[in-house]
PDB file of C-alpha atoms in Angstrom:
ATOM      1  CA  MET A   7     126.610 144.351 149.543  1.00 46.00           C
ATOM      2  CA  LYS A   8     125.574 148.429 149.535  1.00 47.00           C
ATOM      3  CA  THR A   9     127.873 150.912 148.262  1.00 48.00           C
ATOM      4  CA  LYS A  10     128.610 154.121 150.191  1.00 50.00           C
ATOM      5  CA  ARG A  11     126.552 157.142 148.664  1.00 58.00           C
ATOM      6  CA  PHE A  12     128.919 160.093 148.289  1.00 59.00           C
ATOM      7  CA  LEU A  13     127.260 163.281 147.990  1.00 68.00           C
ATOM      8  CA  PRO A  14     128.832 166.027 145.773  1.00 74.00           C
ATOM      9  CA  ALA A  15     130.145 169.188 148.246  1.00 82.00           C
ATOM     10  CA  LEU A  16     128.703 172.246 148.271  1.00 90.00           C
ATOM     11  CA  VAL A  17     131.119 175.280 147.884  1.00 90.00           C
ATOM     12  CA  ASP A  18     130.979 178.611 149.328  1.00 95.00           C
ATOM     13  CA  ARG A  19     131.943 181.012 146.462  1.00 94.00           C
ATOM     14  CA  LYS A  20     132.014 184.289 148.479  1.00 95.00           C
ATOM     15  CA  SER A  21     135.110 185.897 149.769  1.00 94.00           C
ATOM     16  CA  TRP A  22     135.704 188.789 151.811  1.00 94.00           C
ATOM     17  CA  TRP A  23     135.993 191.414 148.924  1.00 96.00           C
ATOM     18  CA  THR A  24     133.143 190.018 146.614  1.00 96.00           C
ATOM     19  CA  TYR A  25     130.738 190.133 149.694  1.00 96.00           C
ATOM     20  CA  ALA A  26     132.129 193.862 150.767  1.00 97.00           C
ATOM     21  CA  ILE A  27     131.550 195.049 147.088  1.00 97.00           C
ATOM     22  CA  LEU A  28     128.075 193.752 146.736  1.00 97.00           C
ATOM     23  CA  ASN A  29     127.094 194.290 150.394  1.00 97.00           C
ATOM     24  CA  TRP A  30     127.850 197.987 149.427  1.00 98.00           C
ATOM     25  CA  ILE A  31     125.578 198.175 146.308  1.00 97.00           C
ATOM     26  CA  ASP A  32     122.765 196.264 148.152  1.00 98.00           C
ATOM     27  CA  THR A  33     122.992 198.774 150.654  1.00 97.00           C
ATOM     28  CA  ILE A  34     122.576 201.844 147.738  1.00 98.00           C
ATOM     29  CA  ALA A  35     119.935 200.078 146.268  1.00 97.00           C
ATOM     30  CA  VAL A  36     117.942 199.547 149.313  1.00 97.00           C
ATOM     31  CA  LYS A  37     118.095 203.018 150.599  1.00 96.00           C
ATOM     32  CA  ARG A  38     117.553 204.480 147.246  1.00 96.00           C
ATOM     33  CA  HIS A  39     114.051 202.319 146.531  1.00 95.00           C
ATOM     34  CA  PHE A  40     112.779 202.722 150.151  1.00 96.00           C
ATOM     35  CA  CYS A  41     112.717 205.792 152.522  1.00 94.00           C
ATOM     36  CA  ASP A  42     113.164 203.720 155.769  1.00 94.00           C
ATOM     37  CA  VAL A  43     113.841 200.063 156.676  1.00 95.00           C
ATOM     38  CA  HIS A  44     111.845 199.617 160.202  1.00 95.00           C
ATOM     39  CA  ILE A  45     113.185 196.479 161.941  1.00 97.00           C
ATOM     40  CA  GLU A  46     111.768 195.164 165.324  1.00 97.00           C
ATOM     41  CA  GLY A  47     113.607 192.648 167.243  1.00 97.00           C
ATOM     42  CA  ARG A  48     116.956 192.571 165.739  1.00 97.00           C
ATOM     43  CA  GLU A  49     118.498 192.048 169.075  1.00 97.00           C
ATOM     44  CA  LYS A  50     116.902 188.404 168.989  1.00 97.00           C
ATOM     45  CA  LEU A  51     119.155 187.320 166.328  1.00 97.00           C
ATOM     46  CA  PRO A  52     122.072 184.819 167.579  1.00 96.00           C
ATOM     47  CA  ARG A  53     125.792 185.919 167.265  1.00 91.00           C
ATOM     48  CA  GLY A  54     126.511 182.380 165.898  1.00 91.00           C
ATOM     49  CA  SER A  55     125.262 180.402 162.911  1.00 94.00           C
ATOM     50  CA  PHE A  56     121.250 180.201 162.559  1.00 96.00           C
ATOM     51  CA  ILE A  57     118.681 179.479 159.922  1.00 97.00           C
ATOM     52  CA  LEU A  58     116.576 182.326 159.081  1.00 98.00           C
ATOM     53  CA  ILE A  59     112.972 181.871 157.744  1.00 98.00           C
ATOM     54  CA  SER A  60     111.281 184.654 156.010  1.00 98.00           C
ATOM     55  CA  ASN A  61     107.819 185.095 153.980  1.00 98.00           C
ATOM     56  CA  HIS A  62     108.555 185.689 150.453  1.00 97.00           C
ATOM     57  CA  SER A  63     106.620 188.282 148.773  1.00 95.00           C
ATOM     58  CA  SER A  64     108.848 190.482 146.499  1.00 95.00           C
ATOM     59  CA  ARG A  65     112.049 190.469 144.561  1.00 94.00           C
ATOM     60  CA  TRP A  66     113.486 192.857 147.372  1.00 97.00           C
ATOM     61  CA  ASP A  67     113.128 190.334 150.213  1.00 98.00           C
ATOM     62  CA  GLY A  68     116.524 189.209 149.656  1.00 97.00           C
ATOM     63  CA  PRO A  69     118.350 192.927 149.812  1.00 97.00           C
ATOM     64  CA  VAL A  70     116.320 193.796 152.607  1.00 98.00           C
ATOM     65  CA  VAL A  71     117.060 190.794 154.889  1.00 98.00           C
ATOM     66  CA  GLN A  72     120.618 191.599 154.079  1.00 98.00           C
ATOM     67  CA  GLN A  73     120.130 194.818 155.854  1.00 97.00           C
ATOM     68  CA  LEU A  74     118.841 193.072 158.638  1.00 98.00           C
ATOM     69  CA  LEU A  75     121.737 190.701 159.080  1.00 98.00           C
ATOM     70  CA  GLY A  76     124.749 193.341 158.246  1.00 96.00           C
ATOM     71  CA  ARG A  77     127.137 190.415 157.474  1.00 96.00           C
ATOM     72  CA  PRO A  78     127.991 187.512 155.475  1.00 96.00           C
ATOM     73  CA  ALA A  79     125.116 184.845 154.971  1.00 97.00           C
ATOM     74  CA  ASN A  80     124.421 182.029 152.817  1.00 97.00           C
ATOM     75  CA  TRP A  81     121.387 182.069 150.702  1.00 97.00           C
ATOM     76  CA  MET A  82     119.159 178.648 149.771  1.00 95.00           C
ATOM     77  CA  VAL A  83     118.028 179.357 146.100  1.00 93.00           C
ATOM     78  CA  THR A  84     116.537 177.030 143.465  1.00 90.00           C
ATOM     79  CA  PRO A  85     119.359 176.029 140.860  1.00 90.00           C
ATOM     80  CA  ASN A  86     117.676 177.736 138.161  1.00 91.00           C
ATOM     81  CA  GLU A  87     118.565 181.103 139.743  1.00 92.00           C
ATOM     82  CA  LEU A  88     122.337 180.523 139.498  1.00 93.00           C
ATOM     83  CA  ARG A  89     122.322 180.353 135.913  1.00 93.00           C
ATOM     84  CA  GLY A  90     124.428 183.025 133.807  1.00 94.00           C
ATOM     85  CA  LEU A  91     125.657 186.417 134.922  1.00 94.00           C
ATOM     86  CA  GLN A  92     122.887 186.182 137.972  1.00 94.00           C
ATOM     87  CA  GLY A  93     124.284 183.186 139.233  1.00 94.00           C
ATOM     88  CA  LEU A  94     127.881 184.428 139.199  1.00 95.00           C
ATOM     89  CA  LEU A  95     126.631 187.479 141.214  1.00 95.00           C
ATOM     90  CA  LEU A  96     124.511 185.487 143.493  1.00 96.00           C
ATOM     91  CA  ARG A  97     127.206 182.637 144.204  1.00 96.00           C
ATOM     92  CA  ALA A  98     129.805 185.764 144.930  1.00 96.00           C
ATOM     93  CA  PHE A  99     127.323 187.024 147.656  1.00 97.00           C
ATOM     94  CA  GLY A 100     126.812 183.530 149.259  1.00 96.00           C
ATOM     95  CA  ALA A 101     124.114 181.713 147.556  1.00 96.00           C
ATOM     96  CA  PHE A 102     123.933 177.835 147.145  1.00 94.00           C
ATOM     97  CA  PRO A 103     121.501 175.742 145.397  1.00 92.00           C
ATOM     98  CA  ALA A 104     118.683 173.953 147.267  1.00 87.00           C
ATOM     99  CA  ASP A 105     119.833 170.373 145.579  1.00 82.00           C
ATOM    100  CA  PRO A 106     118.968 167.302 147.598  1.00 74.00           C
ATOM    101  CA  ARG A 107     121.772 165.618 145.751  1.00 80.00           C
ATOM    102  CA  SER A 108     124.267 167.712 147.539  1.00 82.00           C
ATOM    103  CA  ASN A 109     126.037 167.198 151.090  1.00 86.00           C
ATOM    104  CA  LEU A 110     124.054 169.929 152.548  1.00 82.00           C
ATOM    105  CA  ILE A 111     124.704 169.059 156.323  1.00 81.00           C
ATOM    106  CA  GLU A 112     128.741 169.317 155.800  1.00 87.00           C
ATOM    107  CA  PHE A 113     128.162 172.388 154.159  1.00 91.00           C
ATOM    108  CA  MET A 114     125.684 174.187 156.823  1.00 85.00           C
ATOM    109  CA  ARG A 115     128.385 172.443 159.296  1.00 83.00           C
ATOM    110  CA  LEU A 116     131.355 174.503 157.770  1.00 89.00           C
ATOM    111  CA  GLN A 117     129.212 177.638 157.556  1.00 91.00           C
ATOM    112  CA  ALA A 118     128.247 177.233 161.198  1.00 85.00           C
ATOM    113  CA  ARG A 119     132.269 177.273 162.022  1.00 84.00           C
ATOM    114  CA  LYS A 120     132.391 180.510 160.557  1.00 90.00           C
ATOM    115  CA  ALA A 121     129.211 181.793 162.846  1.00 90.00           C
ATOM    116  CA  GLU A 122     127.481 182.625 159.278  1.00 95.00           C
ATOM    117  CA  PRO A 123     123.490 182.423 159.000  1.00 96.00           C
ATOM    118  CA  ILE A 124     121.683 180.482 156.403  1.00 96.00           C
ATOM    119  CA  VAL A 125     118.755 182.021 154.774  1.00 98.00           C
ATOM    120  CA  ILE A 126     115.577 180.319 153.301  1.00 97.00           C
ATOM    121  CA  PHE A 127     112.361 181.636 151.757  1.00 97.00           C
ATOM    122  CA  PRO A 128     110.243 178.576 152.576  1.00 97.00           C
ATOM    123  CA  GLU A 129     107.442 179.132 150.356  1.00 97.00           C
ATOM    124  CA  GLY A 130     109.682 178.710 147.653  1.00 92.00           C
ATOM    125  CA  ASP A 131     108.208 180.994 145.267  1.00 93.00           C
ATOM    126  CA  ILE A 132     107.304 184.826 145.438  1.00 95.00           C
ATOM    127  CA  TYR A 133     103.565 185.166 146.303  1.00 94.00           C
ATOM    128  CA  ARG A 134     102.289 189.019 145.759  1.00 92.00           C
ATOM    129  CA  ASP A 135      98.522 188.266 147.049  1.00 91.00           C
ATOM    130  CA  GLY A 136      99.519 189.247 150.771  1.00 90.00           C
ATOM    131  CA  SER A 137      99.249 186.025 152.302  1.00 92.00           C
ATOM    132  CA  THR A 138     101.999 183.857 153.494  1.00 95.00           C
ATOM    133  CA  HIS A 139     101.614 180.322 151.489  1.00 95.00           C
ATOM    134  CA  SER A 140     102.235 177.019 152.897  1.00 94.00           C
ATOM    135  CA  PHE A 141     105.876 176.265 153.618  1.00 97.00           C
ATOM    136  CA  LYS A 142     107.946 173.439 151.843  1.00 95.00           C
ATOM    137  CA  GLN A 143     109.741 171.205 154.225  1.00 94.00           C
ATOM    138  CA  GLY A 144     113.357 171.719 153.218  1.00 91.00           C
ATOM    139  CA  ALA A 145     114.026 174.515 156.085  1.00 94.00           C
ATOM    140  CA  ALA A 146     112.562 172.106 158.782  1.00 95.00           C
ATOM    141  CA  ARG A 147     114.393 169.187 157.276  1.00 92.00           C
ATOM    142  CA  SER A 148     117.557 170.985 157.211  1.00 91.00           C
ATOM    143  CA  ALA A 149     117.330 172.239 160.723  1.00 94.00           C
ATOM    144  CA  LEU A 150     116.386 168.758 162.152  1.00 94.00           C
ATOM    145  CA  MET A 151     119.446 167.155 160.240  1.00 91.00           C
ATOM    146  CA  CYS A 152     121.493 169.959 161.821  1.00 90.00           C
ATOM    147  CA  ALA A 153     120.406 169.029 165.095  1.00 91.00           C
ATOM    148  CA  ALA A 154     120.701 165.312 164.719  1.00 91.00           C
ATOM    149  CA  ALA A 155     124.188 165.988 163.595  1.00 87.00           C
ATOM    150  CA  GLY A 156     124.878 167.859 166.901  1.00 88.00           C
ATOM    151  CA  LEU A 157     124.916 171.336 165.405  1.00 87.00           C
ATOM    152  CA  ASN A 158     123.162 174.059 167.366  1.00 84.00           C
ATOM    153  CA  VAL A 159     121.686 175.718 164.750  1.00 92.00           C
ATOM    154  CA  PRO A 160     118.592 177.442 165.790  1.00 95.00           C
ATOM    155  CA  VAL A 161     115.635 178.539 163.567  1.00 97.00           C
ATOM    156  CA  VAL A 162     114.978 182.379 163.556  1.00 98.00           C
ATOM    157  CA  PRO A 163     111.587 183.526 162.024  1.00 98.00           C
ATOM    158  CA  ILE A 164     111.055 186.818 160.533  1.00 98.00           C
ATOM    159  CA  ALA A 165     108.199 188.655 158.603  1.00 98.00           C
ATOM    160  CA  VAL A 166     108.640 191.171 156.002  1.00 97.00           C
ATOM    161  CA  GLN A 167     106.012 193.551 154.991  1.00 96.00           C
ATOM    162  CA  TYR A 168     105.836 196.168 152.359  1.00 94.00           C
ATOM    163  CA  GLY A 169     103.477 199.427 152.007  1.00 83.00           C
ATOM    164  CA  GLY A 170     100.759 200.514 154.377  1.00 71.00           C
ATOM    165  CA  ALA A 171     100.284 203.994 155.344  1.00 71.00           C
ATOM    166  CA  ASN A 172     103.347 204.623 153.682  1.00 77.00           C
ATOM    167  CA  PRO A 173     104.295 202.794 150.417  1.00 77.00           C
ATOM    168  CA  GLY A 174     108.114 203.576 151.016  1.00 90.00           C
ATOM    169  CA  VAL A 175     108.513 201.643 154.195  1.00 93.00           C
ATOM    170  CA  VAL A 176     109.474 198.180 154.661  1.00 96.00           C
ATOM    171  CA  ARG A 177     108.913 196.668 157.979  1.00 96.00           C
ATOM    172  CA  ILE A 178     110.717 193.666 159.622  1.00 98.00           C
ATOM    173  CA  SER A 179     109.625 191.929 162.623  1.00 97.00           C
ATOM    174  CA  VAL A 180     112.011 189.529 164.154  1.00 98.00           C
ATOM    175  CA  GLY A 181     110.573 186.427 166.558  1.00 96.00           C
ATOM    176  CA  ASP A 182     111.957 184.353 169.033  1.00 96.00           C
ATOM    177  CA  PRO A 183     114.642 181.839 167.692  1.00 97.00           C
ATOM    178  CA  VAL A 184     113.125 178.256 167.496  1.00 96.00           C
ATOM    179  CA  ASP A 185     115.296 175.560 169.309  1.00 95.00           C
ATOM    180  CA  VAL A 186     114.895 172.359 167.350  1.00 95.00           C
ATOM    181  CA  SER A 187     117.356 170.036 169.713  1.00 93.00           C
ATOM    182  CA  ASP A 188     114.907 168.484 171.654  1.00 92.00           C
ATOM    183  CA  ARG A 189     113.318 167.036 168.466  1.00 94.00           C
ATOM    184  CA  CYS A 190     116.194 164.931 167.960  1.00 93.00           C
ATOM    185  CA  VAL A 191     114.568 161.846 169.375  1.00 94.00           C
ATOM    186  CA  ALA A 192     111.238 162.512 167.636  1.00 95.00           C
ATOM    187  CA  PHE A 193     113.135 163.033 164.497  1.00 95.00           C
ATOM    188  CA  GLN A 194     114.575 159.506 164.637  1.00 94.00           C
ATOM    189  CA  GLU A 195     111.766 157.688 165.311  1.00 96.00           C
ATOM    190  CA  ASN A 196     109.521 159.092 162.827  1.00 96.00           C
ATOM    191  CA  SER A 197     111.331 162.002 160.709  1.00 95.00           C
ATOM    192  CA  THR A 198     108.347 162.316 158.565  1.00 96.00           C
ATOM    193  CA  GLN A 199     106.378 163.534 160.982  1.00 96.00           C
ATOM    194  CA  ALA A 200     108.693 165.383 162.962  1.00 96.00           C
ATOM    195  CA  ILE A 201     109.437 167.463 159.805  1.00 96.00           C
ATOM    196  CA  ARG A 202     105.956 167.995 159.133  1.00 96.00           C
ATOM    197  CA  ASN A 203     105.152 169.293 162.454  1.00 96.00           C
ATOM    198  CA  LEU A 204     107.925 171.433 162.595  1.00 96.00           C
ATOM    199  CA  THR A 205     107.169 172.971 159.270  1.00 96.00           C
ATOM    200  CA  GLN A 206     103.687 173.798 160.474  1.00 94.00           C
ATOM    201  CA  GLN A 207     105.128 175.419 163.313  1.00 94.00           C
ATOM    202  CA  LEU A 208     107.462 177.457 161.291  1.00 96.00           C
ATOM    203  CA  HIS A 209     104.766 178.536 159.058  1.00 96.00           C
ATOM    204  CA  ARG A 210     102.656 179.610 161.660  1.00 93.00           C
ATOM    205  CA  GLU A 211     105.392 181.507 163.636  1.00 95.00           C
ATOM    206  CA  VAL A 212     105.962 183.499 160.484  1.00 96.00           C
ATOM    207  CA  CYS A 213     102.051 184.181 160.160  1.00 95.00           C
ATOM    208  CA  HIS A 214     102.046 185.477 163.584  1.00 94.00           C
ATOM    209  CA  LEU A 215     104.736 187.896 163.059  1.00 96.00           C
ATOM    210  CA  ARG A 216     103.308 189.093 159.431  1.00 95.00           C
ATOM    211  CA  ALA A 217      99.729 189.339 160.896  1.00 93.00           C
ATOM    212  CA  ALA A 218     101.262 191.873 163.953  1.00 93.00           C
ATOM    213  CA  LEU A 219     102.740 193.663 160.967  1.00 93.00           C
ATOM    214  CA  GLY A 220      99.214 194.134 159.315  1.00 89.00           C
ATOM    215  CA  SER A 221      98.714 191.404 157.015  1.00 88.00           C
ATOM    216  CA  LYS A 222      94.842 190.524 157.495  1.00 86.00           C
ATOM    217  CA  ARG A 223      94.990 187.333 155.252  1.00 85.00           C
ATOM    218  CA  ASP A 224      97.814 185.972 157.670  1.00 88.00           C
ATOM    219  CA  ARG A 225      95.651 186.959 160.630  1.00 83.00           C
ATOM    220  CA  GLU A 226      92.848 184.835 158.930  1.00 79.00           C
ATOM    221  CA  THR A 227      95.224 182.024 158.582  1.00 77.00           C
ATOM    222  CA  VAL A 228      96.529 182.098 162.224  1.00 77.00           C
ATOM    223  CA  PHE A 229      93.068 182.286 163.747  1.00 68.00           C
ATOM    224  CA  ASP A 230      91.132 180.059 161.410  1.00 58.00           C
ATOM    225  CA  GLY A 231      89.582 177.686 164.007  1.00 51.00           C
ATOM    226  CA  LYS A 232      92.739 176.257 165.127  1.00 53.00           C
ATOM    227  CA  PRO A 233      94.518 177.059 168.274  1.00 48.00           C
ATOM    228  CA  VAL A 234      97.080 179.813 168.073  1.00 49.00           C
ATOM    229  CA  ARG A 235     100.208 177.712 168.759  1.00 52.00           C
ATOM    230  CA  PHE A 236      98.962 174.083 169.042  1.00 50.00           C
ATOM    231  CA  TRP A 237     102.516 172.936 169.940  1.00 48.00           C
ATOM    232  CA  MET A 238     102.376 174.912 173.107  1.00 50.00           C
ATOM    233  CA  PRO A 239     100.715 173.614 176.298  1.00 45.00           C
ATOM    234  CA  ARG A 240      97.681 175.386 177.310  1.00 42.00           C
ATOM    235  CA  SER A 241      96.847 177.047 180.823  1.00 42.00           C
ATOM    236  CA  THR A 242      95.276 174.894 183.512  1.00 38.00           C
ATOM    237  CA  ASP A 243      92.059 177.244 183.291  1.00 41.00           C
ATOM    238  CA  GLY A 244      91.787 176.071 179.613  1.00 41.00           C
ATOM    239  CA  ILE A 245      92.640 179.468 177.775  1.00 38.00           C
ATOM    240  CA  ASP A 246      95.447 179.569 175.679  1.00 43.00           C
ATOM    241  CA  GLN A 247      97.601 182.194 177.083  1.00 42.00           C
ATOM    242  CA  ALA A 248      99.527 182.849 173.959  1.00 43.00           C
ATOM    243  CA  ALA A 249      96.143 183.655 172.001  1.00 40.00           C
ATOM    244  CA  MET A 250      95.376 186.367 174.969  1.00 36.00           C
ATOM    245  CA  GLY A 251      98.843 187.893 174.057  1.00 42.00           C
ATOM    246  CA  ARG A 252      98.283 188.040 170.292  1.00 39.00           C
ATOM    247  CA  SER A 253      94.822 188.951 170.297  1.00 36.00           C
TER     248      SER A 253
END
């Protein structure tokens, strides 16, 4: 007889006053470091809960993304980042560990009831070489598990780009939300393949957005002998309409 496995609960450590103070500090820090934060597509952000994914190329990514959100959020980070004083501050701002031994779905369910977004950087590490590296599968797995549990939590891809003509400007491009509710059957039939397919889609969505912001390496990744959006049906004349729109 199998014993039921109990997963330790994740706890939301932020409060209205810790968020207010740390968000105020975040705003001041970003304004002092950058002369402008240019955002395209902010209106695409859902009002309720969603999973936000982004490329990870700087320590400033978190503070800058918070300026995009402008409301309390939950940040998935590595357990090592939650040690010491830094860990206390991050938890007070909404950080939680990417620990598969924890009851992540129940935590996301509770945060969804609060209409709070969840932020994940699927690359895992920071890469400063100008390209968006392959995504780890945690974001796709979380989204599919939420959908399987009946949670309406779309995935919103964004891209963050620094520098360019004006090094003091950071640009953010928000993509269309990805609804994963129609993938529940595929996830139940073959979870490994469903997670892999969604991970590839999300990676290429972010690459598209970052390429549009001027990332040459991401443009090479998107157009490296592969359909622009291989998960989308092609037109009857054999031309990928998405490719034409992004050329």
